[in-house]
Amino acid sequence: MENKYSIEQIKSAHKILKEFTYVPKPVNKGYSGETLYVNLSTNEIKIKQVTERMKEIFIGGRGFGLWYLWNAVTEKTRWNDPENEIIISPGPIGGITQYPGAGKSLVVSLSPITGSAMDSNVGGYFGPYMKFSGFDAVEIQGKAPKDVVVFIDGDNGRITIEEAPLEDTNSHIVCEQLTELYAKDEADRLHVATVASGKAADHTLIGHLNFSFYDKRRKGTRLKQAGRGGIGTVFRDKKIKGLVVRTTNITGTSNNPADQALLNKTGIKLHKEIRRNDDKQCHMRTQGTAHLVEIMSDYDLLPVNNFKFGSHEKARQMASWVWGQKFTQGIPDGCWFGCTMACAKAVDGFELKTGPYKGDKVIVDGPEYETVAGVGSCCGIFEPDAVVELNFYCDTYGVDTISFGTLTAFAMECFENKVITEKETGGLKLNFGNHEAALELLHQMARGEGFGKIAGMGVRRMKEYFVKNYNADPKFLQDIGMECKGLEYSQYVSKESLAQQGGYALTNKGPQHDEAWLIFMDMVNNHIPTFENKAEALHYFPLFRTWFGLNGLCKLPWNDVEPEDNPKTDEPAKVPEHVQNYVDLFNGVTGKKIDKKELIRMSERVYNFQRVFNLKMGFGTREHDIPPYRSVGPVTCEEYESRKDRYDKQLKEKAGIDPAGLSTEEKVKKMREYREKQYQLLVDAVYKRRGWNEKGIPKLETLKDLSIDFEDVVKIVKSKM
Amino acid sequence: MKVKMLGKKAELCSACHECEKTCANVFFKVQETERARLRITDDKAKKEKLMVTCTQCGVCINICPTEAISRNKTGIVVIDKKKCVGCLSCVGFCPEEAMFQYKEDTLPFKCISCGQCVKKCPTGAIFLTETEIA
């Protein structure tokens, strides 16, 4: 589809609402030392100083985001109040080019679907470019009355808030438009990075943000997603069409590290490791994360039909080799310079079959594993082209593919169980596998129409809506609605791994695999058999993974490639050599002298602070850490029967119940009693290991030990005990 | 097209390192062999010298995220330092390990088949030859 307006028309329609000049501070040892504050209600722009204390306690990235948000909101603030903020920060390591996966931005805001602090990790060039333009973070508060673009001109030290009426809202168009608008010429487009959302973020609570990067070879903007928790919805509620940064200060030393030679050595070592091993290990360079599809199906972990089942014979239609063929090969697909893991794969020249862009040939970023499983198998959809089309429209409309997949699967199961019918869906036949209905649901979200508007509220609100308006059984919906804390589950079946049930439900922001993925360790390899072992894993891994988000790093190069001798090390699951790489990177950038223990302590401060943030917002206690039973065990007889042998054996050997003579219904009940008790015992063990009381509240001595016993933190914790 | 490249005969190499010193001197005005665009080391398995030289194969061209590496008019693979962002992906992905990098510097360097080292080799272990590229 032709763009409705030319770049000249778009440009001449811009009205500058505020102009602010500054002298960009050069980065020193990973920090510029200043952050940018923009208020869209008042058009105030100011610069804040980053204190040594902030760096010591919160490090950067997600830590800075949480700290600024904490100071911006009260316990009464809701996501669509003007005081809610969107904070973007890359962290001190973010922006180095030598080590793969080092260009991440962390986005923090109060979430429309959880009501509490949300953090989302995203690639693209915005975060590093912002830092090299002088800012360790940007905070956006307030709401504009009309659509605006905020532009950071890092070369000339100028920031503008501009009324932007004519740009498109959908990301695949607006990111191109803004890139062209703010670049001096074709070659300069590489120096422009943008953030945008899309039309569906205007009408749903699951809006995401697209962070762009200009792909020189494809000559187009690529999009990476800050997917989780509806931050795109907040973005559009603030009437932001786009954030734009432009800088030509992009070199191998722009992050001005303390020890560049150490970064070079560590980076080259990993580049070589990826060259030697990727083809034998994860195939990230050719298939991206989509390489996981058949592995998950083979291990019974691929969500099928709203997480009822863990595998499907048709999963092979969407297997790694299928994606390997659809993705354009031989292009350095990193979402930041120097990422030779190169998982940011794309389908080029894809001709759309539905919606407003029907007939257009587009670049589709992905699909990644989470998308294949979410909008694919979880909805019973196994058509690769349907997955690509759903992927494209989710991205451009600004909708999180994980939440969209999980909530559509929930609606489908409700439809199949006649909780809702065509009457309620406005004629959409939401049977599992109906990709046309799924696509139409998505287009409705973008148009703000019909059942799309209801579904776009997310699983938690759909449950309430169906109970209130359609007389649905609340218990059944609670069991099958795959959300916890209001956030939709990401795409792994955790039923047979107690540790992963905790890995999902004991998260700070809601069930997302970026905190812990313990299934193989727990279920396949049986490395963490006791409650104490599992609790230790649920202490260490969430904290280790939190650290990536403090520093502007991607998790994938940690364990999606491993040194050849890793299996022979003491703790292969931790990938010790790579842990040392991260210690070296942090020390190499900042000049500090941390070790692997301090690395965990750094995360522990921020993690506990986020737990207290949840308390502040009225959550954060034990009842919010309980998963829906679908993630713990078989809800229905159909599910039990599908794994009858495994479940019968477990009843007999683990629960001490002889299944002989029991009906499936009785066995489901007994299994549930057993598993729910196991889960509570796990929670006890994890809370103890984390230094929290039995309600899940961090103990005062824990806070003191972590040096986060600030007055307001202690006050909140005391009031909840 | 035919492109000039360094040929090598490891069995003739006496490891005098004159080639490395010459190269480092031509490009960096130092004698430090770590600044050379080729390397002479020991190949313990074969009990002979390992000569690491660029074959002008061009794998690095497709690895570079900023298109800073390309072939010049004569087909030699060269780096445009204005475009390079110092990621060192090319260093890690060179199949010959003949893309080099020095300590804290982030600009990689490689052989451009100038032939200066050939002139100094006392044994004929390195020489200029040609390779066919598509």
PDB file of C-alpha atoms in Angstrom, chain A residues 233-378:
ATOM      1  CA  THR A 233      -0.639   0.627  25.172  1.00  0.00           C
ATOM      2  CA  VAL A 234       0.876   3.123  27.617  1.00  0.00           C
ATOM      3  CA  PHE A 235       2.897   4.626  24.746  1.00  0.00           C
ATOM      4  CA  ARG A 236      -0.184   5.229  22.632  1.00  0.00           C
ATOM      5  CA  ASP A 237      -2.158   6.436  25.646  1.00  0.00           C
ATOM      6  CA  LYS A 238       0.510   9.149  25.904  1.00  0.00           C
ATOM      7  CA  LYS A 239      -0.195   9.905  22.241  1.00  0.00           C
ATOM      8  CA  ILE A 240       3.308   9.076  21.107  1.00  0.00           C
ATOM      9  CA  LYS A 241       3.644   8.226  17.425  1.00  0.00           C
ATOM     10  CA  GLY A 242       7.354   7.727  17.693  1.00  0.00           C
ATOM     11  CA  LEU A 243      10.588   8.333  19.523  1.00  0.00           C
ATOM     12  CA  VAL A 244      13.545   9.064  17.283  1.00  0.00           C
ATOM     13  CA  VAL A 245      17.240   9.344  17.984  1.00  0.00           C
ATOM     14  CA  ARG A 246      19.952  10.249  15.526  1.00  0.00           C
ATOM     15  CA  THR A 247      23.694  10.113  16.133  1.00  0.00           C
ATOM     16  CA  THR A 248      26.775   9.523  14.039  1.00  0.00           C
ATOM     17  CA  ASN A 249      28.794   8.790  17.195  1.00  0.00           C
ATOM     18  CA  ILE A 250      28.867   5.034  16.600  1.00  0.00           C
ATOM     19  CA  THR A 251      32.292   3.485  16.920  1.00  0.00           C
ATOM     20  CA  GLY A 252      33.842   0.499  18.605  1.00  0.00           C
ATOM     21  CA  THR A 253      34.874   2.753  21.493  1.00  0.00           C
ATOM     22  CA  SER A 254      31.805   4.995  21.899  1.00  0.00           C
ATOM     23  CA  ASN A 255      31.061   3.324  25.252  1.00  0.00           C
ATOM     24  CA  ASN A 256      34.528   4.487  26.360  1.00  0.00           C
ATOM     25  CA  PRO A 257      35.310   1.449  28.475  1.00  0.00           C
ATOM     26  CA  ALA A 258      37.969   1.160  31.145  1.00  0.00           C
ATOM     27  CA  ASP A 259      39.704  -1.758  29.431  1.00  0.00           C
ATOM     28  CA  GLN A 260      38.986  -1.978  25.706  1.00  0.00           C
ATOM     29  CA  ALA A 261      41.586  -4.694  25.185  1.00  0.00           C
ATOM     30  CA  LEU A 262      39.720  -6.989  27.592  1.00  0.00           C
ATOM     31  CA  LEU A 263      36.437  -6.418  25.728  1.00  0.00           C
ATOM     32  CA  ASN A 264      38.139  -7.114  22.406  1.00  0.00           C
ATOM     33  CA  LYS A 265      39.669 -10.341  23.655  1.00  0.00           C
ATOM     34  CA  THR A 266      36.431 -11.560  25.255  1.00  0.00           C
ATOM     35  CA  GLY A 267      34.374 -10.630  22.218  1.00  0.00           C
ATOM     36  CA  ILE A 268      36.650 -12.306  19.684  1.00  0.00           C
ATOM     37  CA  LYS A 269      36.689 -15.441  21.832  1.00  0.00           C
ATOM     38  CA  LEU A 270      32.888 -15.654  21.634  1.00  0.00           C
ATOM     39  CA  HIS A 271      32.742 -14.796  17.935  1.00  0.00           C
ATOM     40  CA  LYS A 272      35.077 -17.729  17.315  1.00  0.00           C
ATOM     41  CA  GLU A 273      33.055 -20.004  19.559  1.00  0.00           C
ATOM     42  CA  ILE A 274      29.892 -19.156  17.636  1.00  0.00           C
ATOM     43  CA  ARG A 275      31.694 -19.776  14.338  1.00  0.00           C
ATOM     44  CA  ARG A 276      32.870 -23.192  15.503  1.00  0.00           C
ATOM     45  CA  ASN A 277      29.777 -24.374  17.357  1.00  0.00           C
ATOM     46  CA  ASP A 278      26.557 -22.779  16.178  1.00  0.00           C
ATOM     47  CA  ASP A 279      26.088 -25.219  13.314  1.00  0.00           C
ATOM     48  CA  LYS A 280      26.501 -28.125  15.740  1.00  0.00           C
ATOM     49  CA  GLN A 281      24.508 -26.653  18.607  1.00  0.00           C
ATOM     50  CA  CYS A 282      21.554 -24.279  18.267  1.00  0.00           C
ATOM     51  CA  HIS A 283      21.641 -23.110  14.624  1.00  0.00           C
ATOM     52  CA  MET A 284      20.784 -19.614  15.751  1.00  0.00           C
ATOM     53  CA  ARG A 285      22.542 -18.083  12.758  1.00  0.00           C
ATOM     54  CA  THR A 286      20.303 -19.852  10.259  1.00  0.00           C
ATOM     55  CA  GLN A 287      17.061 -20.539  12.135  1.00  0.00           C
ATOM     56  CA  GLY A 288      16.996 -18.095  15.043  1.00  0.00           C
ATOM     57  CA  THR A 289      15.067 -19.213  18.110  1.00  0.00           C
ATOM     58  CA  ALA A 290      12.575 -20.999  15.827  1.00  0.00           C
ATOM     59  CA  HIS A 291      15.046 -23.899  15.930  1.00  0.00           C
ATOM     60  CA  LEU A 292      13.295 -24.908  19.160  1.00  0.00           C
ATOM     61  CA  VAL A 293       9.949 -25.930  17.697  1.00  0.00           C
ATOM     62  CA  GLU A 294      10.529 -29.639  17.097  1.00  0.00           C
ATOM     63  CA  ILE A 295      12.721 -29.969  20.187  1.00  0.00           C
ATOM     64  CA  MET A 296       9.904 -28.652  22.364  1.00  0.00           C
ATOM     65  CA  SER A 297       7.394 -30.890  20.635  1.00  0.00           C
ATOM     66  CA  ASP A 298       9.663 -33.932  21.045  1.00  0.00           C
ATOM     67  CA  TYR A 299      10.005 -33.256  24.777  1.00  0.00           C
ATOM     68  CA  ASP A 300       6.258 -32.662  25.204  1.00  0.00           C
ATOM     69  CA  LEU A 301       6.818 -28.997  26.035  1.00  0.00           C
ATOM     70  CA  LEU A 302       5.318 -27.230  23.021  1.00  0.00           C
ATOM     71  CA  PRO A 303       2.001 -25.643  23.985  1.00  0.00           C
ATOM     72  CA  VAL A 304      -0.796 -27.081  21.877  1.00  0.00           C
ATOM     73  CA  ASN A 305      -4.448 -26.008  22.127  1.00  0.00           C
ATOM     74  CA  ASN A 306      -4.089 -23.611  25.032  1.00  0.00           C
ATOM     75  CA  PHE A 307      -1.391 -25.632  26.815  1.00  0.00           C
ATOM     76  CA  LYS A 308      -3.567 -28.735  27.009  1.00  0.00           C
ATOM     77  CA  PHE A 309      -0.924 -30.820  25.269  1.00  0.00           C
ATOM     78  CA  GLY A 310       2.824 -30.602  24.776  1.00  0.00           C
ATOM     79  CA  SER A 311       3.276 -31.980  21.292  1.00  0.00           C
ATOM     80  CA  HIS A 312       1.533 -32.484  18.001  1.00  0.00           C
ATOM     81  CA  GLU A 313       2.238 -34.537  14.919  1.00  0.00           C
ATOM     82  CA  LYS A 314       1.793 -31.436  12.784  1.00  0.00           C
ATOM     83  CA  ALA A 315       4.483 -29.549  14.713  1.00  0.00           C
ATOM     84  CA  ARG A 316       6.941 -30.732  12.068  1.00  0.00           C
ATOM     85  CA  GLN A 317       5.146 -28.533   9.553  1.00  0.00           C
ATOM     86  CA  MET A 318       6.638 -25.658  11.511  1.00  0.00           C
ATOM     87  CA  ALA A 319       9.983 -27.251  12.325  1.00  0.00           C
ATOM     88  CA  SER A 320      13.353 -25.526  12.261  1.00  0.00           C
ATOM     89  CA  TRP A 321      14.206 -26.540   8.709  1.00  0.00           C
ATOM     90  CA  VAL A 322      10.975 -24.987   7.437  1.00  0.00           C
ATOM     91  CA  TRP A 323      11.997 -21.657   8.945  1.00  0.00           C
ATOM     92  CA  GLY A 324      15.554 -22.100   7.736  1.00  0.00           C
ATOM     93  CA  GLN A 325      14.146 -22.147   4.214  1.00  0.00           C
ATOM     94  CA  LYS A 326      11.809 -19.209   4.690  1.00  0.00           C
ATOM     95  CA  PHE A 327      14.446 -16.976   6.267  1.00  0.00           C
ATOM     96  CA  THR A 328      16.836 -15.155   3.984  1.00  0.00           C
ATOM     97  CA  GLN A 329      20.272 -16.620   4.644  1.00  0.00           C
ATOM     98  CA  GLY A 330      23.767 -15.169   4.548  1.00  0.00           C
ATOM     99  CA  ILE A 331      22.913 -11.748   5.970  1.00  0.00           C
ATOM    100  CA  PRO A 332      24.385 -10.573   9.304  1.00  0.00           C
ATOM    101  CA  ASP A 333      21.072 -10.552  11.185  1.00  0.00           C
ATOM    102  CA  GLY A 334      22.156  -9.037  14.479  1.00  0.00           C
ATOM    103  CA  CYS A 335      19.823  -6.551  16.165  1.00  0.00           C
ATOM    104  CA  TRP A 336      22.930  -4.665  17.316  1.00  0.00           C
ATOM    105  CA  PHE A 337      26.359  -4.365  15.726  1.00  0.00           C
ATOM    106  CA  GLY A 338      28.612  -7.300  16.393  1.00  0.00           C
ATOM    107  CA  CYS A 339      25.949  -9.798  17.351  1.00  0.00           C
ATOM    108  CA  THR A 340      27.173 -12.796  15.424  1.00  0.00           C
ATOM    109  CA  MET A 341      24.559 -14.972  17.117  1.00  0.00           C
ATOM    110  CA  ALA A 342      22.439 -13.256  14.453  1.00  0.00           C
ATOM    111  CA  CYS A 343      19.069 -14.652  15.539  1.00  0.00           C
ATOM    112  CA  ALA A 344      17.096 -11.678  14.174  1.00  0.00           C
ATOM    113  CA  LYS A 345      15.961 -13.623  11.137  1.00  0.00           C
ATOM    114  CA  ALA A 346      13.477 -12.322   8.599  1.00  0.00           C
ATOM    115  CA  VAL A 347      11.156 -13.547   5.890  1.00  0.00           C
ATOM    116  CA  ASP A 348      11.606 -11.250   2.909  1.00  0.00           C
ATOM    117  CA  GLY A 349       9.090 -10.357   0.219  1.00  0.00           C
ATOM    118  CA  PHE A 350       6.198 -12.003   2.058  1.00  0.00           C
ATOM    119  CA  GLU A 351       2.921 -11.317   0.286  1.00  0.00           C
ATOM    120  CA  LEU A 352       0.127 -10.556   2.740  1.00  0.00           C
ATOM    121  CA  LYS A 353      -3.175 -12.300   2.174  1.00  0.00           C
ATOM    122  CA  THR A 354      -5.438 -10.408   4.575  1.00  0.00           C
ATOM    123  CA  GLY A 355      -6.082  -7.054   6.185  1.00  0.00           C
ATOM    124  CA  PRO A 356      -5.379  -3.493   5.149  1.00  0.00           C
ATOM    125  CA  TYR A 357      -2.040  -4.361   3.517  1.00  0.00           C
ATOM    126  CA  LYS A 358      -3.343  -7.348   1.541  1.00  0.00           C
ATOM    127  CA  GLY A 359      -1.220  -7.866  -1.560  1.00  0.00           C
ATOM    128  CA  ASP A 360       1.763  -5.924  -0.174  1.00  0.00           C
ATOM    129  CA  LYS A 361       5.135  -7.629  -0.115  1.00  0.00           C
ATOM    130  CA  VAL A 362       6.768  -6.987   3.222  1.00  0.00           C
ATOM    131  CA  ILE A 363       9.727  -7.855   5.428  1.00  0.00           C
ATOM    132  CA  VAL A 364       8.545  -9.942   8.374  1.00  0.00           C
ATOM    133  CA  ASP A 365      10.843  -9.918  11.409  1.00  0.00           C
ATOM    134  CA  GLY A 366      10.799 -13.464  12.696  1.00  0.00           C
ATOM    135  CA  PRO A 367       8.978 -15.565  13.562  1.00  0.00           C
ATOM    136  CA  GLU A 368      10.825 -16.406  16.726  1.00  0.00           C
ATOM    137  CA  TYR A 369      10.044 -19.523  18.725  1.00  0.00           C
ATOM    138  CA  GLU A 370       7.655 -17.735  21.092  1.00  0.00           C
ATOM    139  CA  THR A 371       5.634 -16.505  18.130  1.00  0.00           C
ATOM    140  CA  VAL A 372       5.525 -19.856  16.338  1.00  0.00           C
ATOM    141  CA  ALA A 373       4.321 -21.492  19.548  1.00  0.00           C
ATOM    142  CA  GLY A 374       2.064 -18.602  20.615  1.00  0.00           C
ATOM    143  CA  VAL A 375       0.117 -17.688  17.502  1.00  0.00           C
ATOM    144  CA  GLY A 376       0.772 -21.161  16.079  1.00  0.00           C
ATOM    145  CA  SER A 377       0.610 -24.392  18.042  1.00  0.00           C
ATOM    146  CA  CYS A 378      -0.968 -22.895  21.171  1.00  0.00           C
TER     147      CYS A 378
END
